[in-house]
XYZ file of C-alpha atoms in Angstrom:
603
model
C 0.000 0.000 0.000
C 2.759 2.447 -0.221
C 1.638 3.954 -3.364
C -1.853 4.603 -1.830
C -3.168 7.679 -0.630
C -3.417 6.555 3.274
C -1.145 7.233 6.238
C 1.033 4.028 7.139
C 3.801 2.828 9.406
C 6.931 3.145 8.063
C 9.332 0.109 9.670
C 12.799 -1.462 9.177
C 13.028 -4.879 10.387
C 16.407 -5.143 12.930
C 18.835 -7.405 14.923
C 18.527 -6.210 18.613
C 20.734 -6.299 21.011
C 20.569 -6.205 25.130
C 23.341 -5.483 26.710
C 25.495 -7.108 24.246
C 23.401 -10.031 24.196
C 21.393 -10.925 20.821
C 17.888 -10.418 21.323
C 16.663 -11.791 17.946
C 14.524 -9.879 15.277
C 12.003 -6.871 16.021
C 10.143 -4.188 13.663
C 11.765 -0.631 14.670
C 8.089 1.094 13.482
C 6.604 4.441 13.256
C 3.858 4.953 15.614
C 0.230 6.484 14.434
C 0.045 9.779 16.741
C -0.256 13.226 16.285
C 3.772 13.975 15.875
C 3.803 11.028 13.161
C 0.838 13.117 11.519
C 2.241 16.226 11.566
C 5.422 15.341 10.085
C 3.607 13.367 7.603
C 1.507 16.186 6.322
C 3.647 19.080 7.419
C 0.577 20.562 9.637
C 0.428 21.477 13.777
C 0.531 18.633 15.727
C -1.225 20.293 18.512
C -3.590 21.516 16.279
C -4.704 18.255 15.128
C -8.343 16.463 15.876
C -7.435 12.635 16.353
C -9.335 9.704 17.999
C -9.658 5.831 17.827
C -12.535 3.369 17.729
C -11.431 0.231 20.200
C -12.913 -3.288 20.321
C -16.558 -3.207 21.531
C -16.902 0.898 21.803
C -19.694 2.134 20.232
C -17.823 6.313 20.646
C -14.767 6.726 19.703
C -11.800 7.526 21.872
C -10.313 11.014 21.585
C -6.645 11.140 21.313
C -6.362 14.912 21.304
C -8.796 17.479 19.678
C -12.467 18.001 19.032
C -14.091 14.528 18.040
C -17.669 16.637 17.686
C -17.855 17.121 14.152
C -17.377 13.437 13.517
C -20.330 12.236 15.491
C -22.299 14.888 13.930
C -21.274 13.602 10.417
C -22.061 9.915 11.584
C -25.757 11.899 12.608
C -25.715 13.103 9.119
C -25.657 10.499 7.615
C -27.452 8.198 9.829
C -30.707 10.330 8.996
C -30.031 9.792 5.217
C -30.765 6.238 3.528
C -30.042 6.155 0.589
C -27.589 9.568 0.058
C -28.502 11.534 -2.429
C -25.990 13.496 -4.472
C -26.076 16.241 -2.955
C -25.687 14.339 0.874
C -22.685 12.912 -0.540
C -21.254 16.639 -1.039
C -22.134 17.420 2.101
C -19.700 14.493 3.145
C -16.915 15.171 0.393
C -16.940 18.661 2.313
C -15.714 16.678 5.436
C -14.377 13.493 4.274
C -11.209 13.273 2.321
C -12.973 10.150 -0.188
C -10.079 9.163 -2.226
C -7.839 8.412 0.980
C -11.269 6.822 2.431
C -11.657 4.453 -0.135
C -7.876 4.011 -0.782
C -7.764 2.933 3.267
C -11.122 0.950 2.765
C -9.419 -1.352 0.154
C -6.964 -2.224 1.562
C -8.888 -3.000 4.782
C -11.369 -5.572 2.648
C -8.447 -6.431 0.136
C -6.236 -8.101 3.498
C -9.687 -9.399 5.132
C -8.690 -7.639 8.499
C -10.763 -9.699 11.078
C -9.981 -7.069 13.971
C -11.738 -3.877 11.892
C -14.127 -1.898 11.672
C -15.343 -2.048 14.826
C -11.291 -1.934 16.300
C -7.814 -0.741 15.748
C -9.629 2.450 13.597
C -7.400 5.733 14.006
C -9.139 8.803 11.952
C -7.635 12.492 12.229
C -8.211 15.980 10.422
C -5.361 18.835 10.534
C -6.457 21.983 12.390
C -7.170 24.313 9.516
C -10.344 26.018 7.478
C -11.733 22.820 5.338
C -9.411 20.512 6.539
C -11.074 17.134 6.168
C -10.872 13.546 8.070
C -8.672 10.619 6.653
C -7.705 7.222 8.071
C -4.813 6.100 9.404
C -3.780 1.862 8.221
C -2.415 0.305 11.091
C -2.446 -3.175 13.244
C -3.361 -5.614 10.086
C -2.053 -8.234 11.004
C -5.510 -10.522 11.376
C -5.138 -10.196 7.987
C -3.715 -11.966 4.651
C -4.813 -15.699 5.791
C -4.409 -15.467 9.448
C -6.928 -17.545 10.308
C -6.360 -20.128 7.439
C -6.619 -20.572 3.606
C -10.207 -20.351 3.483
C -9.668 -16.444 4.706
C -9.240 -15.742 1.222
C -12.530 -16.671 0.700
C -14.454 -14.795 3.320
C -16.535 -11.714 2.034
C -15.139 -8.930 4.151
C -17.246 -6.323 2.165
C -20.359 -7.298 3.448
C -18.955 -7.924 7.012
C -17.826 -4.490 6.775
C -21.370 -3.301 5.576
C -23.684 -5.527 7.733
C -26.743 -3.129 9.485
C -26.760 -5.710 11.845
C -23.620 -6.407 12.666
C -23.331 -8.798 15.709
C -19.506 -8.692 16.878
C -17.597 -6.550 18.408
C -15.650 -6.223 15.222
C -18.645 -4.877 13.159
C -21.183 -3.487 15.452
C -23.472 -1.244 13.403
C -22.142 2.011 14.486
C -18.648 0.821 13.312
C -20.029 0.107 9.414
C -22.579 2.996 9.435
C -20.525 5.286 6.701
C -19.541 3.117 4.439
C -23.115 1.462 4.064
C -24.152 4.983 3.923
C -21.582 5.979 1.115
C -21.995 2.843 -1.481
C -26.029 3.595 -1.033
C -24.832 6.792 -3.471
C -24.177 5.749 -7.038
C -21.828 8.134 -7.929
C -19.498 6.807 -4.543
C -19.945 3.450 -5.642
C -18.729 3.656 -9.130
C -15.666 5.177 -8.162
C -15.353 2.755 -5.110
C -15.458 0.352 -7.295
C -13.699 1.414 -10.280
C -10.460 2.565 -8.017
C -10.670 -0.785 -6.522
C -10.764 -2.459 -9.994
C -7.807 -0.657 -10.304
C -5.919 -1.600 -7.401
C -6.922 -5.198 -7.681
C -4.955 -4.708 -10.999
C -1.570 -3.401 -9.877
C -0.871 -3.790 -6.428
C -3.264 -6.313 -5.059
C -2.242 -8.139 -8.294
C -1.253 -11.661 -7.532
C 2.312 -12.014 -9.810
C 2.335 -7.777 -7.858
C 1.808 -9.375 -4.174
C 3.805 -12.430 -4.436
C 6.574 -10.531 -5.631
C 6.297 -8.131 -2.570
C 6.219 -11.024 -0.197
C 9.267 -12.291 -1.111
C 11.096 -9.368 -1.069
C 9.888 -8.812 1.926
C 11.188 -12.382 3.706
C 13.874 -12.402 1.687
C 14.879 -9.205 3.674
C 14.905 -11.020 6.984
C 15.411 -14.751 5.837
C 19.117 -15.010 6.500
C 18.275 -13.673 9.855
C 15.797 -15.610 10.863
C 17.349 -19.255 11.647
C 19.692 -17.167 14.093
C 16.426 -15.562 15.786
C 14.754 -19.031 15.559
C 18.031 -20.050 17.570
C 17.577 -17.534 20.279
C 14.163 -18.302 20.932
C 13.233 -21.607 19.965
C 9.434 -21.690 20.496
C 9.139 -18.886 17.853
C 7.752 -19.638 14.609
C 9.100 -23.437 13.737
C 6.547 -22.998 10.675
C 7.697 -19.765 9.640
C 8.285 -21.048 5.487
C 4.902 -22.474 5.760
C 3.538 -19.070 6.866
C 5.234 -17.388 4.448
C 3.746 -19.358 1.641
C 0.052 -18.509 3.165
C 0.675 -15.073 2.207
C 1.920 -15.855 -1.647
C -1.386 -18.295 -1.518
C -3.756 -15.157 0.253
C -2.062 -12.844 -3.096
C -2.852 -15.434 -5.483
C -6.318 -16.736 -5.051
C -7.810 -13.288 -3.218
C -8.229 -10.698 -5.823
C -11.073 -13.277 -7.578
C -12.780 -13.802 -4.541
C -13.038 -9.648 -3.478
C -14.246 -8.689 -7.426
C -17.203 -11.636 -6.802
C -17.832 -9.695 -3.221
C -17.905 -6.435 -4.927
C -20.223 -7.351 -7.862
C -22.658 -9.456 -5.721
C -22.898 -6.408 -3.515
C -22.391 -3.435 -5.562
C -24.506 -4.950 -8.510
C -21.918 -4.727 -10.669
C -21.226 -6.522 -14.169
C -19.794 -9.583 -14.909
C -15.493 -9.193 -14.494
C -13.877 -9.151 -18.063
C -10.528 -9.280 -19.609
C -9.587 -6.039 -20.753
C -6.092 -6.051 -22.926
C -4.436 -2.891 -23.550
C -1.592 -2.324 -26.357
C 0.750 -0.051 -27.584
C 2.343 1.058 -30.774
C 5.153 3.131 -30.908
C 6.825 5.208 -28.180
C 4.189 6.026 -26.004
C 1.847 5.001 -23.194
C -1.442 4.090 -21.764
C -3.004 6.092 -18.366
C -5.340 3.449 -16.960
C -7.947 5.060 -14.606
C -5.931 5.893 -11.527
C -3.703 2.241 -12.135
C -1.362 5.334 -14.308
C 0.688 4.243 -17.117
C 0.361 0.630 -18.864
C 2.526 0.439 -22.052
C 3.586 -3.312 -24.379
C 0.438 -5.803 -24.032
C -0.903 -5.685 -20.709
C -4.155 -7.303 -19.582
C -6.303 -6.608 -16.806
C -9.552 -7.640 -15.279
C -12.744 -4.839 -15.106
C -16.338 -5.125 -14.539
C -18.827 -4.943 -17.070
C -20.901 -1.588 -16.875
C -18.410 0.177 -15.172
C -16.461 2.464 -17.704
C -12.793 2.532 -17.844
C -11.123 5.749 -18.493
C -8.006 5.483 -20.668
C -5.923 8.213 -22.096
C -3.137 8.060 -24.607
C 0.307 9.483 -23.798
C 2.989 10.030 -26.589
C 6.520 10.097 -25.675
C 8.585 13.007 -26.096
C 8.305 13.795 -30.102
C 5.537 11.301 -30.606
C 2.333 11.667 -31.662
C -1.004 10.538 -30.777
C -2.549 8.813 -34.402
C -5.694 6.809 -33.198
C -6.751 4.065 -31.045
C -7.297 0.606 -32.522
C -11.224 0.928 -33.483
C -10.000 4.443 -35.066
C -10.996 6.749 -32.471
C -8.652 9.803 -32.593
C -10.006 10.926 -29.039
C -6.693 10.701 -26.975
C -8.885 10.606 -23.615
C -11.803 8.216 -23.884
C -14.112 5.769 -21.583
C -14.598 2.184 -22.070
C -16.978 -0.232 -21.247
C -14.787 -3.633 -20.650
C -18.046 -5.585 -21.547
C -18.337 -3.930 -25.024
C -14.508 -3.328 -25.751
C -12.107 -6.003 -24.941
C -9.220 -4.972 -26.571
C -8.022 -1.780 -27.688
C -4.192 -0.777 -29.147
C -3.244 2.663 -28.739
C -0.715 4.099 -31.991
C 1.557 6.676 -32.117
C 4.195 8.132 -34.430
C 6.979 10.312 -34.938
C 5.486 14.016 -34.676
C 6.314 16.212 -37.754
C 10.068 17.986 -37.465
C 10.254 21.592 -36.089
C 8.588 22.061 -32.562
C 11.335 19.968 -30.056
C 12.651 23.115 -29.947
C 10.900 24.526 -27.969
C 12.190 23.837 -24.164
C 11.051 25.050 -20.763
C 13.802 27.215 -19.696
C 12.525 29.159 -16.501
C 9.876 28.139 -13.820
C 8.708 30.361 -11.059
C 6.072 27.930 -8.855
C 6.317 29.649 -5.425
C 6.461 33.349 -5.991
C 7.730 34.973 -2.618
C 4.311 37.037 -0.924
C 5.793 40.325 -1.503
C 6.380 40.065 -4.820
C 3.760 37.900 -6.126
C 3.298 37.839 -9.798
C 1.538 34.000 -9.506
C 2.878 31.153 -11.152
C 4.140 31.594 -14.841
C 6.077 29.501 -17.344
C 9.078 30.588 -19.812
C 9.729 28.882 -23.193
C 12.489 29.102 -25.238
C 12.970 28.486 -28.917
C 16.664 27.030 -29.269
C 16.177 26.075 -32.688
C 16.506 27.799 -35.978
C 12.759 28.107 -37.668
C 9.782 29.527 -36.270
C 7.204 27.021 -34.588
C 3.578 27.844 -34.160
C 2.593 27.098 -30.928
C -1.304 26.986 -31.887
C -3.358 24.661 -30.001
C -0.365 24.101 -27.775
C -0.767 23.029 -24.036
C 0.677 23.739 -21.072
C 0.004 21.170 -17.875
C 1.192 20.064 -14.841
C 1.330 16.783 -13.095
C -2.550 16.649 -13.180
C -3.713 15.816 -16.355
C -7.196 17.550 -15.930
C -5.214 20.503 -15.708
C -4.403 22.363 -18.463
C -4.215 25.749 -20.830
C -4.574 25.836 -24.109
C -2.220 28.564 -26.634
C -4.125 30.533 -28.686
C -4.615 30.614 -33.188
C -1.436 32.606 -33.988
C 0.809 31.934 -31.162
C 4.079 31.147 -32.439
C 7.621 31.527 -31.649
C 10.824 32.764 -33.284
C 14.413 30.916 -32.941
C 16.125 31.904 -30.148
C 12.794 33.784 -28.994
C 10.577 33.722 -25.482
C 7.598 33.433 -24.550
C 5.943 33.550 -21.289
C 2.644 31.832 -19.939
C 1.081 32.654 -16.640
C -1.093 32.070 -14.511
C -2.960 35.791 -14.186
C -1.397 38.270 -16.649
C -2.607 41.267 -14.248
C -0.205 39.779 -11.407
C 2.606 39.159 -13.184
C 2.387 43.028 -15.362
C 2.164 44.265 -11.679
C 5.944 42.951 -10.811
C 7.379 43.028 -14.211
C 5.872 45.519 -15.995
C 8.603 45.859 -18.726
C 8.958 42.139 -19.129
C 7.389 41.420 -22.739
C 3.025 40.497 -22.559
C 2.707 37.069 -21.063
C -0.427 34.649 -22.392
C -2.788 33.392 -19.472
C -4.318 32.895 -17.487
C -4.660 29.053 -15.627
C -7.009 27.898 -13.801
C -4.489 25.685 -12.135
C -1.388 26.712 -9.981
C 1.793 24.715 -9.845
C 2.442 23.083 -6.512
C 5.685 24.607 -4.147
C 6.408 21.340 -2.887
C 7.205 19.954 -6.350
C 4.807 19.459 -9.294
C 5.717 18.464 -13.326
C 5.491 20.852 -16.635
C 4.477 19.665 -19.415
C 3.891 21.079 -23.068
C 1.712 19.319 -25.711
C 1.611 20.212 -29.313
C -1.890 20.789 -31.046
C -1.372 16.945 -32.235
C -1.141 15.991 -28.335
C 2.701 15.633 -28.619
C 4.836 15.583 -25.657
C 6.870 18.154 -26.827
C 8.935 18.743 -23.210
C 8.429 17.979 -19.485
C 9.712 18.944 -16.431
C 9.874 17.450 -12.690
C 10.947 20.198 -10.638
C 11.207 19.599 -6.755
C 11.568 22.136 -3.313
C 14.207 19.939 -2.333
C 18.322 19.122 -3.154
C 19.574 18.762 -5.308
C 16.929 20.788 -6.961
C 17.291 24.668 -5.835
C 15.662 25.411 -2.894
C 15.485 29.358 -3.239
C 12.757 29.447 -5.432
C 10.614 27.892 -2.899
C 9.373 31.248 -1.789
C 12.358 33.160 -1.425
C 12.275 35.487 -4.429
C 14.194 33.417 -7.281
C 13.085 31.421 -10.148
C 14.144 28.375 -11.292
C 16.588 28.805 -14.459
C 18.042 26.753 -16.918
C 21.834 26.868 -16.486
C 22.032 26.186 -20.517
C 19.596 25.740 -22.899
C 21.832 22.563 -24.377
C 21.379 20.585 -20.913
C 18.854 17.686 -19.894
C 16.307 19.764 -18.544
C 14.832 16.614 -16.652
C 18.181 16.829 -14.770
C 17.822 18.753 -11.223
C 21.685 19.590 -12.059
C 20.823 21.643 -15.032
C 18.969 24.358 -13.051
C 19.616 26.798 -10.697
C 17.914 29.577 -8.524
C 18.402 32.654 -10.518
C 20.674 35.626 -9.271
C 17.894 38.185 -10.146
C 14.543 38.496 -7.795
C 11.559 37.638 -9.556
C 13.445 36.302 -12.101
C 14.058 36.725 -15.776
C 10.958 36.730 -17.480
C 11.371 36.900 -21.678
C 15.374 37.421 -21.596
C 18.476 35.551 -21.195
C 18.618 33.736 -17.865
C 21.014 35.026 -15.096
C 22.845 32.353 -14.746
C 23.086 31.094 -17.810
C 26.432 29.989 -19.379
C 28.015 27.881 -22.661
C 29.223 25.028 -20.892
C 27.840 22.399 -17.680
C 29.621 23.080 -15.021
C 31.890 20.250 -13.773
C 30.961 18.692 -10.754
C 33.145 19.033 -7.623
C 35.546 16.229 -6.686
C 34.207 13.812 -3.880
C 30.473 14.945 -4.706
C 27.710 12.638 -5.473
C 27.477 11.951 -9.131
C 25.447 10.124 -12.111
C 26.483 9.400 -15.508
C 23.974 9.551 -18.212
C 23.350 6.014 -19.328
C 25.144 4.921 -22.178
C 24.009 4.127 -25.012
C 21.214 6.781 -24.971
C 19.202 6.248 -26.707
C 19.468 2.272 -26.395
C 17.686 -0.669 -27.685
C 19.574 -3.698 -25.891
C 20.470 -3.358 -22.029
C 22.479 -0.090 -20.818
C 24.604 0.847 -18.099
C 23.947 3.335 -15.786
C 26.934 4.377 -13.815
C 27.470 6.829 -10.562
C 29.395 7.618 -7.888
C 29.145 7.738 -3.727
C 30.683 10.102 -1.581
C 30.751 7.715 1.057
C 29.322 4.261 1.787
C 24.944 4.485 1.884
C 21.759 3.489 0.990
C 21.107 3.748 -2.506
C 17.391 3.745 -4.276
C 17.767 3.708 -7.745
C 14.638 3.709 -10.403
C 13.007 4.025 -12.857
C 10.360 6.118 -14.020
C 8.140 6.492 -16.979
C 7.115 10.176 -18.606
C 4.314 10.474 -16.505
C 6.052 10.430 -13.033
C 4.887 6.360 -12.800
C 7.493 3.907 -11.284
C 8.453 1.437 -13.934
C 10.936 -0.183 -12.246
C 13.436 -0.900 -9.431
C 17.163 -1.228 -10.555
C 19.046 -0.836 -7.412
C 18.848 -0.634 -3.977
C 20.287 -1.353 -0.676
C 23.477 -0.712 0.874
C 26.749 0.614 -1.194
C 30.234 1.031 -0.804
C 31.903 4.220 -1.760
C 33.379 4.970 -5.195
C 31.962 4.113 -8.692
C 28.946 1.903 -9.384
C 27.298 0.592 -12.249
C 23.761 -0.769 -12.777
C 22.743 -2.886 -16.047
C 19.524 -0.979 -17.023
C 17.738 -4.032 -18.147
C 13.895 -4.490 -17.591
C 12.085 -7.190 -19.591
C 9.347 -5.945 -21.717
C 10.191 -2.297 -21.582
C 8.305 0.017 -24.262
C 9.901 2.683 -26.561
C 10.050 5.749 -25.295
C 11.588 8.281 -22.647
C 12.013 7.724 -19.254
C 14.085 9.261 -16.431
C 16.847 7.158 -14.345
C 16.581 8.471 -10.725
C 19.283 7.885 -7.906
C 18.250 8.584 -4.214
C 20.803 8.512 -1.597
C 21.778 9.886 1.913
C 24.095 12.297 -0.099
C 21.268 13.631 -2.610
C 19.069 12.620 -5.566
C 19.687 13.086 -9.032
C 17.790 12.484 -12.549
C 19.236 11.355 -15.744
C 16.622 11.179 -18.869
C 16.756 7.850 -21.161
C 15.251 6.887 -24.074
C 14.406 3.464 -25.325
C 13.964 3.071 -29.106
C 12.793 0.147 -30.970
């Protein structure tokens, strides 16, 4: 569930020691409380509303804070069966959903036998329209606990009985979520996002995978614990394989829970294809590229929007719609092949050279966006978008916008702002309806075909710049010639406010050369590549490294490297079965720093 939008424990499992004497394997874990919350979410932690529902209790426990407003949403919706549309507003206004149902997955997906009527932690930062999410925590009558049959068991409708006769799921304790899926809009997205997760990482080859990671983490420890305390776990293999059998058999028994009492479809195989360098977003799954199947209800419509790579084109889908973003019913459509091409010659360009997502307060000219024209014709940037990380999110250039060589342009996000604080920088096109975020966010720019023309995944962190994050400076492109995917390519500009429409301030001919003894990585070579790669860096000193990979969409694709590392050089075989055409971005995470290196697969 670490990819999920729900507040969980952190752990690293560890040898302990007492007083020199081996004490065997324990979890070192974070604990759920209002400190663990507040440096989750970067809010007050004495400002925060938290309580807990124990075994048996019918009212919650507070933990700190007003618990009020909760019982008088529980009243709310108590009064109302079914909701109506405008109820469930009324709720969205207090209820973060997509965490809710995110938390509420999982919960059903690991058949938690001690929920919801126990170990149920729910909190709400202290500020104007703040709303409540759930904490995941103390699972672990979960994932086959009680036997293999527990893959069976139909924990939605335990979790949704009215008359609920255990302490576990006393009425009270399965009151909103009975309440919720009686609205039809809630339901279709409940169970479209859990389509989705029971597609990538509730999948079984997903889940079996994770478990052995996971074992294989603490496996070479474990005869050694076993040693120390020899009553502990003499089936612990066996164990082990009741979790790979829970992941295998359980996603088919939740989607025959969820359309016996949802009243959903039949589930149907739903294939998705590619052609040519580009990808597939899937719902909220995110990117799917190659032949990948997946399993969907009938009824239920899929959203699916085609993503070209960087100078691709979008053509048409397989049936010959030429609508990049589209909704399919898995019961009518069983396949479909998305296509793209080469885009015509003349707009890559056109680069993002300047960023300024945080403008400081006393000087704000709101968000805005420079482009640069570093080649040597004219492009008309007609029908052009601009977008961030959100793909609902975006503006649109004008008929007869275009762009000299070696010219700028400017987009922003209210032109009377930015005229306000640099009123002899050349007109800027706006306005958005979207901001970018300050704690790190993507650009993107689409030709009028739907081309990914550039992108950029700036961060409020090192190695990116951390000036611009409300201090005055822009980001700036150190050369117009670099990666501009690279974090080491940019840096906070020496002029306040920036350099809207002219040459950046700290702009030079050549990359700079990075100190000695400095954390360092090489772009991958070959680039571009068709057979395996290398991907080489270099430690300061001996750490943790994270190294992956990432599709142009922000998705994880894969995980090359990780663990400990001596210091010195390293080099990593960038070799992942499968892997589509197209441009991705190679990033290293260490003690020391992260760093970025763009990569592009052809065929």
């Amino acid at each position: 569930v670490s990819g999920l939008d729900v507040d969980v424990q952190s752990y690293r499992p560890m040898a302990a020691y007492l007083n020199g004497a081996y004490w065997g394997l324990l979890n070192l874990r974070e604990r759920t409380n209002e400190h663990y919350l507040a440096m989750r979410h970067g809010v007050d932690p004495d400002a925060i509303d938290l309580f807990q529902i124990l075994w048996g209790h019918e009212t919650p426990e507070v933990i700190q804070g007003d618990l009020q407003p909760f019982l008088d949403l529980l009243t709310f919706v108590e009064a109302r069966d079914p909701l109506t549309e405008a109820d469930l507003a009324v709720v969205a206004e207090a209820v973060d959903l997509g965490s809710y149902i995110d938390y509420h997955a999982a919960q059903l997906y690991f058949n938690n036998r001690d929920w919801p009527g126990n170990n149920v932690k729910v909190w709400r930062p202290g500020t104007p329209g703040a709303r409540w999410r759930w904490a995941l925590f103390d699972t672990d009558t979960g994932f086959g606990y009680f036997g293999p049959e527990d893959a069976e068991m139909n924990t939605l409708a335990f979790a949704t009985d009215p008359n609920g006769q255990t302490q576990t799921n006393l009425p009270r304790s399965t009151l909103l979520l009975r309440r919720l899926l009686s609205a039809e809009t809630f339901r279709d997205r409940f169970a479209s996002r859990f389509a989705d997760l029971l597609n990538g990482p509730f999948r079984p080859d997903s889940v079996v995978a994770t478990v052995n990671r996971l074992a294989g983490v603490i496996a070479p420890e474990f005869p050694r614990h076993r040693a120390r305390w020899p009553p502990s776990a003499p089936d612990w293999e066996d164990q082990i394989e009741t979790l790979r059998d829970f992941g295998r058999r359980r996603p088919a028994s939740v989607r025959e829970h969820l359309r016996d009492g949802l009243g959903l479809g039949a589930p149907m195989p739903l294939t998705i294809r590619t052609r040519g360098a580009g990808y597939v977003r899937l719902g909220t799954l995110g990117a799917v590229n190659g032949d990948w199947t997946g399993t969907y209800f009938s009824g239920l419509r899929v959203e699916v929007e085609a993503i070209p790579a960087v100078g691709m084109r979008f053509v048409c889908w397989s049936d010959g719609s030429t609508s990049r973003l589209r909704r399919v019913d898995p019961g009518a459509v069983s396949e479909l092949e998305a296509r793209f091409e080469a885009a015509a010659p003349g707009g890559a360009s056109v680069v993002v050279n300047e960023i300024q997502y945080n403008p400081p307060d006393d000087a704000d000219s709101e968000d805005w966006v420079e482009l640069l024209n570093t080649g040597e014709a004219t492009v008309d940037l007609s029908g052009w978008v601009l977008s961030d990380e959100d793909d609902d999110d975006q503006a649109e250039l004008p008929a007869g916008t275009s762009l000299a060589p070696g010219g700028y342009l400017v987009l922003c996000r209210d032109p009377d702002a930015f005229a306000q604080i640099h009123p002899s920088a050349a007109p800027c096109l706006g306005g958005w309806d979207f901001g970018l975020s300050g704690g790190g966010d993507q650009v993107r720019l689409f030709d009028a075909s739907g081309a990914l023309r550039d992108s950029v995944a700036y961060d409020d962190e090192a190695p990116w710049p951390t000036a611009p994050d409300g201090d005055g400076a822009t980001l700036e492109l150190f050369s117009s010639d670099l990666d501009n995917a690279d974090a080491s390519s940019w840096r906070a500009s020496s002029v306040r406010g920036g350099t809207p429409g002219a040459f950046n301030s700290v702009a030079v001919d050549a990359e700079p050369v990075p100190a000695p003894n400095r954390l360092s990585l090489a772009t991958p070579f070959p680039n571009p590549f068709r057979t395996p790669t290398s991907i080489q860096f270099v430690l300061p000193s001996r750490g943790g490294v994270d190294l992956r990979l990432f599709d142009a969409l922000g998705r994880e694709v894969a995980r090359l490297a990780e663990g400990d590392r001596a210091e010195g050089p390293h080099a990593v075989s960038l070799d992942v079965p499968g892997l589509a055409p197209g441009v991705y971005l190679v990033r290293l995470r260490t003690e020391a720093g992260t760093l970025a290196r763009r990569v592009t697969k052809v065929e």
